[in-house]
Amino acid sequence: MLDYLIKNGIVIDGSGSEPLDANIGIIGDRIAYVGKGDMPAREIIDANGMVVSPGFVDTHGHSEFTLLADGRAEGKLSQGITTEINGNCGLSAAPLYGEAFEHREEDLKELGIKERWSTFSEYFYILKNKECAINFAALCGHGNLRASVIGYKDAMPDKDAMNEMKRLLSDAVEQGARGMSTGLIYPPGVYSNSEELIELCSSLATFHSSPIYTSHMRSEGDELIEAIEEVVRIGRESGISVHISHIKTSGERNWHKINNAIELIEMARNDGLNLTCDIYPYTAASTDLDSILPSWVYNGGVNEELRRLQCPDTTKKIKEEIGFKDDNYWKGISISSVTRSENKWMEGETLLDIALRMNKTPLDAFFQILISEKARVGAIFFSMSEENLKRFLQLSYTMIGSDSSARSFSGPTARGKPHPRGFGSFPRFIAKFVRNEGSMPVSEAIRRITYLPAKTFCLKQRGLIKEGFYADIVAFDYEKIIDRATFKDPYKKSDGIVYVFVNGKLSVKEGEITDTVAGKII
């Protein structure tokens, strides 16, 4: 007796092959049957007219802390995501020692998280007891390693510090991390050099679990080509797979670099380097507002950053380095989140409009906001080319990553005006770029968001509709699937996702999220 039988659907199995006419049987957390026969089941799902595929894998999540605050992950689950890769951009759940631990304290307090931990084992134990609705896999953040050992100062690790970082990284992988990520525009990763990263990645090459190196590169704009060259060098010299996070050409003056960028990546791949990418299907990025500042301003941590922002002589130097930015530049930046109630009116507004209301220049308003919020400000940057986005999406080794944390439509994570990619990335990819614009066959699109990421991040027995594999399954209406989340109203559920199974449990039924919480730590 099956627990579920999914009948009459158009099965796209994740391999890239043509659709199948097959039924799917589930027993427990596994796919027990794929074939044309009818079998007895406790519950029958009629997927007539729907595409039935493996659950979508979000290759770029930031949900370490939001899932502890609210494990429902409704924004992810409602767009068909069943598995998420976390620990990206150099920031992960662990290790947390010294300054790394201290730096996270405000995040945990803001989300009402009472538990504290230092290692991945401790974190996974807490998360398992909290429960979450989607599968959770993690990378080890290079920023965590550096901050735990060296702190947030601009300094190179000596031999002892490097050995300690390698020990922490080894412990992280042994405890379940899939590899190491970097955020090379953020402190403290911004202070590292290529040799440090090569040495750390080389230490991963001995693991049989095939750890991966993923990178938010040093530049996605003015020094894009040099940044890609660094990723390629790290992969070649360390001998492990590499992955470029949220690849883009940022800033109109850099849009023309796409040809060189793709050529460089494909030369490396043709030479045998296992290099992949992820991207979100939007032309706006989102990160911390203070990422605009020169990197030396962060040296020493947040308190030092704030001290410099309030020192007239230092402020003058910072402004000179930022240089003149016209109104269009400030109009292209909007505030997504603040912490102080008196500043909530800024959320969803552009820096230009905020400056006008404050009767200040945009640059002075920028400084005042950072000081008022103690640098804890999220922002959205409209700086990318639609045409380049489409070209990156068409690359056979590019996957979809939302670059967002798991949020729900209510509760502690439903705050601010976050980027809509946290609620609409996967339906948007299928609807806009696959169905409406025909950028690739639907079977290839499904491969990119199921089996390709599962294979890239070594998620065993996931990513395919195949007997014996975990029953992470999505059934969606290909003609109706569409994202509804917008920059002004991001908390909107996508249409067209009808059924979602996570580890054999029905987590979305007839378009509505159930009370089932069935995610596992991978």
XYZ file of C-alpha atoms in Angstrom:
522
model
C 0.000 0.000 0.000
C 1.426 3.349 -1.081
C 1.058 6.379 1.115
C 0.454 8.541 -1.971
C -0.040 7.916 -5.665
C 0.410 10.923 -7.958
C -1.516 10.189 -11.170
C -2.016 11.685 -14.622
C 0.766 14.293 -14.386
C 3.378 15.264 -16.962
C 6.488 13.926 -15.247
C 9.722 15.825 -15.846
C 12.247 13.800 -13.887
C 15.048 16.362 -13.494
C 17.579 14.647 -15.756
C 16.864 16.904 -18.735
C 15.084 14.096 -20.574
C 11.751 14.516 -22.326
C 8.571 14.404 -20.185
C 7.269 11.005 -19.117
C 3.759 9.645 -18.958
C 4.031 8.038 -15.536
C 2.494 7.732 -12.087
C 4.565 8.217 -8.948
C 4.150 6.231 -5.749
C 5.427 7.342 -2.339
C 6.056 5.209 0.750
C 7.448 7.003 3.786
C 10.052 9.523 2.712
C 10.953 7.796 -0.568
C 9.734 7.427 -4.118
C 8.705 3.778 -4.244
C 7.298 3.547 -7.764
C 7.585 5.301 -11.123
C 5.554 3.729 -13.900
C 2.275 3.607 -15.786
C 0.472 1.202 -13.496
C -2.194 1.886 -10.908
C -1.376 0.871 -7.371
C -3.404 1.037 -4.154
C -2.669 4.105 -2.076
C -3.967 5.775 1.069
C -4.308 9.028 -0.849
C -4.448 9.677 -4.587
C -3.286 12.995 -6.037
C -4.788 13.743 -9.435
C -2.166 15.875 -11.204
C -4.019 15.975 -14.501
C -2.580 18.773 -16.657
C 0.200 19.549 -14.179
C 3.953 19.219 -14.469
C 5.310 16.900 -11.782
C 8.995 17.380 -11.035
C 11.544 16.969 -8.266
C 11.369 19.626 -5.568
C 13.275 22.773 -6.434
C 16.714 23.312 -4.888
C 17.567 26.871 -3.895
C 21.341 26.993 -4.323
C 21.777 30.288 -2.482
C 19.943 30.761 0.792
C 20.624 32.812 3.916
C 18.249 31.117 6.347
C 20.548 30.065 9.198
C 18.855 32.343 11.680
C 15.376 32.935 10.245
C 14.638 29.197 10.315
C 15.372 29.143 14.043
C 12.921 32.014 14.503
C 10.222 30.514 12.254
C 10.717 27.115 10.662
C 7.639 27.329 8.421
C 9.677 28.866 5.556
C 6.461 29.798 3.746
C 8.157 32.070 1.210
C 10.343 29.205 0.029
C 7.849 26.358 0.296
C 5.145 28.272 -1.586
C 7.400 28.628 -4.639
C 8.216 24.907 -4.768
C 11.545 24.953 -2.929
C 12.114 21.784 -0.925
C 15.864 22.102 -0.289
C 18.077 25.087 0.398
C 21.874 25.530 0.377
C 22.825 27.927 3.162
C 26.031 29.438 4.528
C 26.647 31.546 1.439
C 28.660 34.748 0.960
C 31.088 33.855 3.741
C 28.421 33.880 6.462
C 27.235 30.616 8.006
C 25.636 29.276 11.160
C 29.030 28.163 12.489
C 31.742 28.241 13.635
C 30.986 31.061 16.055
C 33.826 31.947 18.386
C 35.254 35.224 19.630
C 34.320 38.210 17.494
C 32.278 36.032 15.138
C 30.041 35.055 18.059
C 29.800 38.641 19.334
C 28.963 39.962 15.858
C 25.930 37.682 15.538
C 24.428 38.621 18.877
C 22.277 41.457 17.530
C 20.900 39.257 14.728
C 19.855 36.589 17.213
C 18.291 39.075 19.611
C 16.394 40.776 16.785
C 14.820 37.451 15.804
C 14.108 36.423 19.399
C 16.482 33.437 19.262
C 17.504 32.426 22.778
C 19.768 29.479 21.951
C 23.520 29.965 21.491
C 26.061 27.644 19.897
C 29.608 27.522 18.516
C 29.830 24.497 16.202
C 27.784 23.060 13.337
C 26.959 19.997 15.442
C 25.465 22.205 18.131
C 23.587 24.290 15.569
C 22.180 21.254 13.756
C 20.973 19.826 17.074
C 19.096 23.058 17.826
C 17.618 23.291 14.319
C 16.520 19.653 14.384
C 14.651 20.218 17.648
C 13.067 23.425 16.302
C 12.067 21.682 13.036
C 11.861 23.350 9.635
C 9.638 22.879 6.614
C 12.407 22.512 4.014
C 15.616 20.514 3.772
C 18.672 22.362 5.045
C 22.222 21.984 3.743
C 25.056 24.307 4.708
C 28.418 25.648 3.640
C 31.021 26.919 6.087
C 31.523 30.664 5.789
C 35.089 31.898 5.374
C 33.988 35.043 7.215
C 33.138 32.880 10.222
C 36.565 31.269 10.143
C 38.385 34.580 9.926
C 36.254 36.376 12.491
C 36.555 33.458 14.926
C 40.347 33.400 14.690
C 41.527 36.886 13.611
C 38.503 39.080 14.188
C 37.354 41.877 11.894
C 40.684 43.639 11.512
C 42.629 44.084 8.280
C 45.391 41.552 8.898
C 46.787 38.422 7.307
C 46.757 35.157 9.273
C 50.098 33.939 10.588
C 50.947 30.241 10.541
C 49.146 29.504 13.820
C 46.039 31.428 12.760
C 45.955 29.651 9.396
C 46.265 26.256 11.079
C 43.396 27.153 13.405
C 41.223 28.271 10.480
C 41.961 25.007 8.684
C 41.095 23.044 11.811
C 37.770 24.839 12.169
C 37.027 24.287 8.471
C 37.874 20.598 8.724
C 35.640 20.240 11.782
C 32.813 21.997 9.924
C 33.002 19.618 6.943
C 33.244 16.578 9.212
C 30.102 17.808 10.987
C 28.173 18.214 7.728
C 29.158 21.410 5.883
C 29.290 20.953 2.100
C 32.351 23.147 1.576
C 33.428 26.759 2.080
C 31.888 30.023 0.908
C 33.391 33.479 0.698
C 31.960 36.986 0.759
C 34.900 38.961 -0.575
C 33.256 42.389 -0.437
C 32.302 42.008 3.224
C 34.385 42.185 6.363
C 36.385 40.195 7.274
C 36.618 38.288 3.970
C 37.488 41.485 2.119
C 40.873 41.488 3.899
C 41.931 38.048 2.622
C 44.110 37.348 -0.402
C 44.065 34.567 -2.987
C 46.842 32.604 -1.290
C 44.842 32.355 1.943
C 41.800 31.058 0.062
C 43.849 28.584 -1.970
C 45.424 27.163 1.189
C 42.032 26.753 2.871
C 40.458 25.184 -0.215
C 43.452 22.877 -0.685
C 42.821 21.549 2.804
C 39.378 20.440 1.594
C 40.730 18.398 -1.313
C 41.431 15.400 0.956
C 37.764 14.924 1.854
C 35.884 12.163 0.019
C 32.657 14.166 0.295
C 33.845 16.407 -2.590
C 33.554 19.782 -0.830
C 32.973 22.824 -3.014
C 34.220 26.412 -2.934
C 31.513 29.031 -3.583
C 32.224 32.727 -3.854
C 30.561 36.084 -3.684
C 33.480 37.457 -5.653
C 35.584 40.536 -4.928
C 33.778 42.418 -7.652
C 30.711 41.962 -9.820
C 31.279 45.215 -11.696
C 34.420 47.293 -12.184
C 36.804 44.373 -11.523
C 34.522 41.540 -12.645
C 37.052 39.889 -14.963
C 39.801 39.953 -12.340
C 37.372 38.473 -9.807
C 36.481 35.575 -12.102
C 40.187 35.007 -12.757
C 40.699 34.658 -9.004
C 37.924 32.057 -8.706
C 39.431 30.097 -11.597
C 42.895 30.254 -10.021
C 41.577 29.054 -6.657
C 39.864 26.105 -8.325
C 42.878 25.130 -10.398
C 45.435 25.399 -7.598
C 43.322 23.802 -4.868
C 41.891 21.026 -7.011
C 38.273 21.376 -5.858
C 35.070 22.410 -7.610
C 34.194 26.106 -7.631
C 30.903 27.957 -7.893
C 30.248 31.646 -8.597
C 27.412 33.039 -6.507
C 24.751 35.300 -8.077
C 26.772 36.013 -11.205
C 26.071 39.411 -12.760
C 27.491 42.478 -14.503
C 26.779 45.237 -12.012
C 26.593 48.856 -13.148
C 25.798 49.970 -16.690
C 29.436 50.815 -17.387
C 30.237 47.115 -16.858
C 27.459 45.526 -18.889
C 29.733 45.157 -21.901
C 32.008 42.778 -19.943
C 29.636 39.845 -20.277
C 31.367 38.439 -23.368
C 34.743 38.369 -21.633
C 33.195 36.945 -18.460
C 31.497 34.039 -20.234
C 34.564 33.375 -22.381
C 36.784 33.179 -19.290
C 34.395 30.811 -17.502
C 33.989 28.525 -20.492
C 37.732 28.389 -21.172
C 38.225 27.218 -17.586
C 35.467 24.628 -17.936
C 36.906 23.391 -21.226
C 40.261 23.009 -19.468
C 38.633 20.647 -16.984
C 37.711 22.923 -14.089
C 34.353 22.035 -12.544
C 32.950 25.582 -12.418
C 29.266 26.391 -12.020
C 27.180 29.484 -11.218
C 23.897 30.560 -9.727
C 21.748 33.599 -10.434
C 18.451 35.102 -9.336
C 16.019 36.101 -12.117
C 15.874 39.825 -11.298
C 17.882 42.878 -12.347
C 18.144 44.256 -8.803
C 20.555 43.069 -6.121
C 20.129 43.267 -2.364
C 22.714 43.500 0.394
C 23.808 45.735 3.250
C 23.628 49.469 2.593
C 27.138 49.986 3.939
C 28.566 47.861 1.118
C 28.900 51.202 -0.694
C 31.676 52.217 1.718
C 35.397 51.662 1.015
C 36.559 48.430 2.647
C 38.980 50.150 5.034
C 36.008 51.736 6.818
C 34.989 48.289 8.186
C 38.428 47.561 9.676
C 38.057 46.613 13.335
C 34.335 45.864 13.298
C 31.061 47.762 13.495
C 32.041 50.059 16.367
C 35.106 51.241 14.475
C 33.015 51.685 11.334
C 30.534 53.877 13.210
C 33.331 55.891 14.805
C 34.763 56.651 11.362
C 31.336 57.609 9.996
C 31.029 60.237 12.744
C 34.535 61.683 12.428
C 34.455 64.789 10.157
C 37.944 64.286 8.718
C 37.350 60.596 8.047
C 33.908 61.307 6.605
C 35.468 63.746 4.175
C 37.923 61.079 3.016
C 35.132 58.499 2.629
C 33.080 60.908 0.521
C 36.072 61.591 -1.708
C 36.574 57.859 -2.295
C 32.894 57.238 -3.005
C 33.053 60.108 -5.491
C 30.256 61.994 -7.179
C 27.063 60.025 -7.749
C 24.218 61.601 -9.675
C 20.532 61.459 -8.755
C 19.989 58.380 -10.934
C 22.471 56.461 -8.806
C 20.666 57.277 -5.550
C 17.307 56.702 -7.201
C 18.493 53.162 -7.963
C 18.972 52.298 -4.276
C 16.013 51.628 -1.994
C 15.950 50.739 1.692
C 14.641 47.246 2.397
C 15.025 46.992 6.168
C 15.817 49.096 9.230
C 15.714 48.282 12.937
C 14.491 51.512 14.578
C 10.747 52.194 14.586
C 11.198 55.898 13.790
C 12.920 54.938 10.541
C 10.341 52.415 9.315
C 8.955 54.999 6.876
C 12.158 54.578 4.864
C 11.466 50.953 3.966
C 10.590 50.692 0.296
C 11.749 54.270 -0.439
C 14.718 55.277 -2.590
C 17.685 57.095 -1.095
C 16.928 60.049 -3.359
C 13.377 60.376 -2.043
C 14.541 59.868 1.545
C 17.153 62.612 1.102
C 14.554 65.011 -0.276
C 12.288 64.350 2.704
C 15.229 64.829 5.096
C 16.277 67.994 3.246
C 19.796 66.632 2.797
C 22.022 65.570 -0.056
C 21.694 61.830 -0.800
C 25.252 61.228 0.408
C 24.622 62.992 3.720
C 21.344 61.105 4.124
C 23.244 57.865 3.455
C 25.653 58.644 6.300
C 22.871 59.648 8.680
C 20.901 56.462 8.026
C 23.944 54.253 8.679
C 24.749 56.078 11.923
C 21.142 56.083 13.133
C 20.769 52.363 12.412
C 24.265 51.404 13.644
C 24.987 50.112 10.122
C 22.180 47.520 10.293
C 20.413 48.575 7.092
C 19.360 46.397 4.152
C 19.132 47.874 0.667
C 18.125 46.979 -2.879
C 20.326 48.074 -5.787
C 18.893 48.406 -9.309
C 22.027 48.051 -11.415
C 21.807 45.123 -13.829
C 21.072 44.482 -17.485
C 18.017 42.416 -18.450
C 19.760 41.211 -21.604
C 22.809 40.039 -19.644
C 20.575 38.322 -17.111
C 18.995 36.330 -19.944
C 22.401 35.355 -21.326
C 23.621 34.101 -17.962
C 20.370 32.160 -17.499
C 20.935 30.354 -20.787
C 24.282 28.894 -19.710
C 23.865 25.162 -19.131
C 25.792 25.292 -15.830
C 23.798 28.157 -14.282
C 21.281 27.366 -11.521
C 18.763 29.491 -9.657
C 19.531 30.839 -6.203
C 17.158 33.217 -4.453
C 19.938 34.839 -2.377
C 17.392 35.294 0.388
C 16.474 34.041 3.817
C 13.429 31.890 4.453
C 10.578 34.116 5.611
C 6.909 33.549 6.246
C 3.859 35.683 5.535
C 3.379 36.395 9.240
C 5.385 36.106 12.416
C 8.907 37.208 13.372
C 10.388 37.005 9.868
C 7.635 39.068 8.178
C 9.384 42.409 8.527
C 10.669 45.124 6.241
C 10.446 45.241 2.453
C 12.822 42.462 1.436
C 13.698 41.685 -2.169
C 10.811 39.776 -3.823
C 13.239 37.047 -4.881
C 12.580 35.410 -1.496
C 8.992 34.750 -2.583
C 9.078 34.525 -6.369
C 12.428 33.452 -7.849
C 11.503 29.978 -9.071
C 8.006 30.700 -10.432
C 9.449 33.818 -12.107
C 12.194 31.776 -13.766
C 9.698 29.254 -15.132
C 6.975 31.737 -16.099
C 8.897 34.679 -17.496
C 12.039 33.174 -18.937
C 10.992 29.627 -19.854
C 7.276 29.736 -20.723
C 6.864 33.321 -21.957
C 10.271 33.995 -23.503
C 11.284 30.465 -24.485
C 14.851 30.723 -23.202
C 15.119 26.931 -22.908
C 12.943 23.784 -22.985
C 11.026 23.187 -19.775
C 12.833 19.885 -19.182
C 16.168 21.724 -19.233
C 14.799 24.401 -16.898
C 13.731 21.734 -14.419
C 17.186 20.103 -14.605
C 18.751 23.440 -13.649
C 16.688 23.725 -10.467
C 16.662 20.083 -9.389
C 19.301 17.557 -10.429
C 22.072 19.993 -11.418
C 22.198 21.673 -7.967
C 21.732 18.322 -6.211
C 24.722 16.950 -8.131
C 26.792 20.129 -7.657
C 26.329 20.172 -3.880
C 26.407 16.369 -3.447
C 22.825 16.046 -2.217
C 22.606 12.291 -2.500
C 19.374 10.694 -3.715
C 17.717 14.034 -4.351
C 16.963 16.011 -7.486
C 15.420 13.233 -9.597
C 12.066 11.496 -9.887
C 13.539 8.045 -9.449
C 12.691 5.013 -7.389
C 14.617 5.014 -4.125
C 15.176 8.778 -4.135
C 13.723 11.028 -1.482
C 10.172 12.087 -2.229
C 10.766 15.804 -2.684
C 8.204 16.530 -5.381
C 6.424 19.551 -6.858
C 3.289 19.553 -9.005
C 2.572 22.866 -10.728
C 0.327 24.309 -13.408
C 2.732 25.290 -16.168
C 0.228 27.636 -17.783
C -0.659 29.453 -14.560
C 2.581 29.526 -12.589
C 3.668 33.138 -11.955
C 5.382 35.191 -9.274
C 3.262 37.831 -7.505
C 5.816 39.374 -5.134
C 6.937 42.918 -5.979
C 9.465 45.354 -4.560
C 6.681 47.385 -2.966
C 4.750 44.319 -1.801
C 7.154 41.377 -1.459
C 4.988 39.224 0.829
C 2.876 37.815 -1.995
C 2.453 34.113 -2.645
C 3.164 32.876 -6.152
C 0.401 31.260 -8.197
C 0.490 27.859 -9.854
C 2.285 25.725 -7.251
C -0.390 23.149 -6.455
C 1.304 20.343 -4.507
C 4.648 20.132 -2.708
C 5.998 17.022 -1.008
C 8.992 17.284 1.328
C 10.450 13.900 2.260
C 7.161 12.235 1.361
C 4.995 14.570 3.437
C 2.374 16.773 1.800
C 3.499 20.315 2.617
C 1.414 22.205 0.043
C -1.998 20.828 -0.892
C -4.193 22.337 -3.599
C -2.129 25.530 -3.430
C -2.332 25.960 0.334
C 0.491 25.399 2.807
C -0.308 22.618 5.286
C 0.822 22.340 8.899
C 3.328 19.632 7.996
C 6.949 20.362 8.905
C 9.038 17.687 7.198
C 12.436 19.173 6.326
C 15.668 17.343 7.156
C 19.235 18.448 7.767
C 21.317 17.135 4.889
